[in-house]
mmCIF file of C-alpha atoms and ligand atoms in Angstrom:
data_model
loop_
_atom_site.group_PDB
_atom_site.id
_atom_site.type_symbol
_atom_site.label_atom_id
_atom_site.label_comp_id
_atom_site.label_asym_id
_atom_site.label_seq_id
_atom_site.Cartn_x
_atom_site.Cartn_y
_atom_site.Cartn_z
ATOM 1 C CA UNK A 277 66.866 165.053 52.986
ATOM 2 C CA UNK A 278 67.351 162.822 49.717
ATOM 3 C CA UNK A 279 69.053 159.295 49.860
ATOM 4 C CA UNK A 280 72.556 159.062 47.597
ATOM 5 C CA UNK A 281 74.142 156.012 46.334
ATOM 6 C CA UNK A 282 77.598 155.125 48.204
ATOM 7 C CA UNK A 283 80.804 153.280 46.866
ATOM 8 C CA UNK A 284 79.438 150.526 48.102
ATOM 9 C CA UNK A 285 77.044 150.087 45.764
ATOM 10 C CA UNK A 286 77.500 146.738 43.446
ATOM 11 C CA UNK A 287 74.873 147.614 40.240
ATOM 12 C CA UNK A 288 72.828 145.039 41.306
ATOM 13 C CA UNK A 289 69.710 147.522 39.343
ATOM 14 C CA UNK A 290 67.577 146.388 41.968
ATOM 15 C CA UNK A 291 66.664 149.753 43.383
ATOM 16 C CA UNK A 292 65.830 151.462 40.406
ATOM 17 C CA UNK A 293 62.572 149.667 38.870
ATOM 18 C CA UNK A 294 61.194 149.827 42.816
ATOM 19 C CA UNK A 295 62.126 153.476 42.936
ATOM 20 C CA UNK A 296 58.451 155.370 43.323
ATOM 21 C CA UNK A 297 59.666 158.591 42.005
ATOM 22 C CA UNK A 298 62.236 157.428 39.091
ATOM 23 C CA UNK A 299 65.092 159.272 41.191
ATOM 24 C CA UNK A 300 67.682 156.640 40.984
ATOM 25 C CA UNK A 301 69.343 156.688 37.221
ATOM 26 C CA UNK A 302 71.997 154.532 35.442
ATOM 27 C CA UNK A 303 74.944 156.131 33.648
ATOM 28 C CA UNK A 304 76.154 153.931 30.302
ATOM 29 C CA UNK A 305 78.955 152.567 32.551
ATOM 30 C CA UNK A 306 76.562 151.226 35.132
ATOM 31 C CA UNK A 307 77.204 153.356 37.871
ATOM 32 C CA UNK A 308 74.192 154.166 40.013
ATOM 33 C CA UNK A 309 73.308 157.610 41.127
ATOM 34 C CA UNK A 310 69.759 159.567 42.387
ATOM 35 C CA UNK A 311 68.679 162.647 41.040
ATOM 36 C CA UNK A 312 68.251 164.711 44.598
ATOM 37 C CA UNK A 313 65.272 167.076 43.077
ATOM 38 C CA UNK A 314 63.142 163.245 42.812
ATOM 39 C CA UNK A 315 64.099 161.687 45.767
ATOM 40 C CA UNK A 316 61.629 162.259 48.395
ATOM 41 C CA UNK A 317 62.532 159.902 50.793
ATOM 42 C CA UNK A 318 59.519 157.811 49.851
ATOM 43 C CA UNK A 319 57.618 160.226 51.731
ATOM 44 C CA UNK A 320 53.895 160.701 50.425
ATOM 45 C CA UNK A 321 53.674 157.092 48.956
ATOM 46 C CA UNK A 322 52.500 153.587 49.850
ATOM 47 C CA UNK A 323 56.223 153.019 51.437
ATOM 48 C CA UNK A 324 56.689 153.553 55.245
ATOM 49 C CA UNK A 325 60.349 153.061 54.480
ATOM 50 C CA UNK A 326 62.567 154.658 51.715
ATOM 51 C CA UNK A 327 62.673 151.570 49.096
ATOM 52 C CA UNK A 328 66.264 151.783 47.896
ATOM 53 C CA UNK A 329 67.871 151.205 50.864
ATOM 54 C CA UNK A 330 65.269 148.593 52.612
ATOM 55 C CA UNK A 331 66.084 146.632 48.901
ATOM 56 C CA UNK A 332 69.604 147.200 48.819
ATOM 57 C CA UNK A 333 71.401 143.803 49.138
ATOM 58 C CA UNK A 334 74.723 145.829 50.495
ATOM 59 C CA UNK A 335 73.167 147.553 53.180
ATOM 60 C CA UNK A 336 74.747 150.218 52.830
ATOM 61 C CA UNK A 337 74.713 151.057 48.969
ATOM 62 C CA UNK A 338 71.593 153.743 49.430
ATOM 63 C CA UNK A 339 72.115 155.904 52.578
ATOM 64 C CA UNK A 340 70.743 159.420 53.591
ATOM 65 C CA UNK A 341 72.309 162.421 52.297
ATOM 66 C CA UNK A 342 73.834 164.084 55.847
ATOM 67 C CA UNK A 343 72.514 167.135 56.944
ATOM 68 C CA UNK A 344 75.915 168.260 58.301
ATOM 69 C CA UNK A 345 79.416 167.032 59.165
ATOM 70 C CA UNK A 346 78.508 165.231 62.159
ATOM 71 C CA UNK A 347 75.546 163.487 61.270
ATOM 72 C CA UNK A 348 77.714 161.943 58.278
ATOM 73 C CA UNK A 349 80.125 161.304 61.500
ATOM 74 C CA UNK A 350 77.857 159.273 63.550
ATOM 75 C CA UNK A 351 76.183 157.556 60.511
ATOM 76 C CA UNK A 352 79.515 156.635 59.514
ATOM 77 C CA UNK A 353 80.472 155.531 62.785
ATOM 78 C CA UNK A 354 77.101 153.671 63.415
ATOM 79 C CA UNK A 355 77.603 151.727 60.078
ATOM 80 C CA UNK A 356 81.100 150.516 61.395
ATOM 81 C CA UNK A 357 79.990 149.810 64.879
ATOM 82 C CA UNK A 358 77.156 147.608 63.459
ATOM 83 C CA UNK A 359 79.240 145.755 60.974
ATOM 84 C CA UNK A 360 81.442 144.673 64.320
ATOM 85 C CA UNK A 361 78.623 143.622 66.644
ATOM 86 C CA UNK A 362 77.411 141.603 63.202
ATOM 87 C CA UNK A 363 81.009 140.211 63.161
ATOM 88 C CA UNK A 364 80.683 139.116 66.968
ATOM 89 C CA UNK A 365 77.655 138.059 66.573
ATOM 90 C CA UNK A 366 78.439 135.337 63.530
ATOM 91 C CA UNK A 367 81.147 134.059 66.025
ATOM 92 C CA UNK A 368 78.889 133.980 68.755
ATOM 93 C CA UNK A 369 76.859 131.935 66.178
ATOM 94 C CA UNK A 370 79.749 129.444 64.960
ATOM 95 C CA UNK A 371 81.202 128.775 68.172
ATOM 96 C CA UNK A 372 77.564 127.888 69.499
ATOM 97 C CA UNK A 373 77.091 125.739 66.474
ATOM 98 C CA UNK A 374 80.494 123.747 66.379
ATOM 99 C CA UNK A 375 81.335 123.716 70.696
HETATM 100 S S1 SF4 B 440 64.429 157.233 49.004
HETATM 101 FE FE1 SF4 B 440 62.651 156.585 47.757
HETATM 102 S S2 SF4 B 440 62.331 158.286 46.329
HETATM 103 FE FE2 SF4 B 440 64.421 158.495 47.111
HETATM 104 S S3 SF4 B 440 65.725 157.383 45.655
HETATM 105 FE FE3 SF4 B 440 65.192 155.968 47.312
HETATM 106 S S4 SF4 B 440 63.414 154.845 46.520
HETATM 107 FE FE4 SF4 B 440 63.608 156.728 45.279
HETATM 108 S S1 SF4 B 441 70.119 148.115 45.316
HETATM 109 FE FE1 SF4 B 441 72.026 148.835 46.306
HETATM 110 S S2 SF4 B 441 73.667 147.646 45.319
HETATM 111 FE FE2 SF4 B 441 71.822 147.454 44.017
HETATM 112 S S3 SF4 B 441 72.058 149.092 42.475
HETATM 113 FE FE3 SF4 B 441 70.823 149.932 44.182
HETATM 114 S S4 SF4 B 441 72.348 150.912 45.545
HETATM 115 FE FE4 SF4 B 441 73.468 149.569 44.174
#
């Protein structure tokens, strides 16, 4: 399943030079996108992970193409989830720090 580039990507351009395959292309407004017949999910290279998203300062600007409606769900849903533990955690972090 290829990767795709999400809304909230920021066309930082730091994916594309690290891209093994040359998947991920630049239109003349800037927007990112990957060509789906290129990506292979960094399989079959030097990478153990798929470089666009371990690079992506956003997190969440390169993410796996779904299989289905409910894996996008739960994807979804995990990115949220994660976002608000993060959250808790900073305050756990400031409170520590300034108490
Ligand atoms: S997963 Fe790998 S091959 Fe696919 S676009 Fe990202 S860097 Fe390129
Ligand atoms: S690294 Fe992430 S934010 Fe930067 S251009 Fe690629 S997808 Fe967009």
């Amino acid at each position: 399943m290829a990767y795709q580039i999400t809304s909230q990507c920021i066309s930082c351009k730091l994916c594309q030079p690290i891209c093994p395959t040359g998947a991920i292309k630049i239109e003349e407004d800037g927007r990112h996108w990957i060509d789906q017949k290129l990506c292979t999910n960094c399989a079959d290279t030097v990478y153990t992970v798929p470089q666009c998203q371990a690079g992506c300062p956003t997190c969440n600007g390169c993410v796996k193409v779904p299989s289905d409606y409910w894996e996008g769900w739960f994807e979804k849903y995990n990115r949220v989830i994660a976002k608000l533990t993060k959250k808790q955690d900073y305050w756990d972090r400031w409170f520590n720090c300034y108490s």
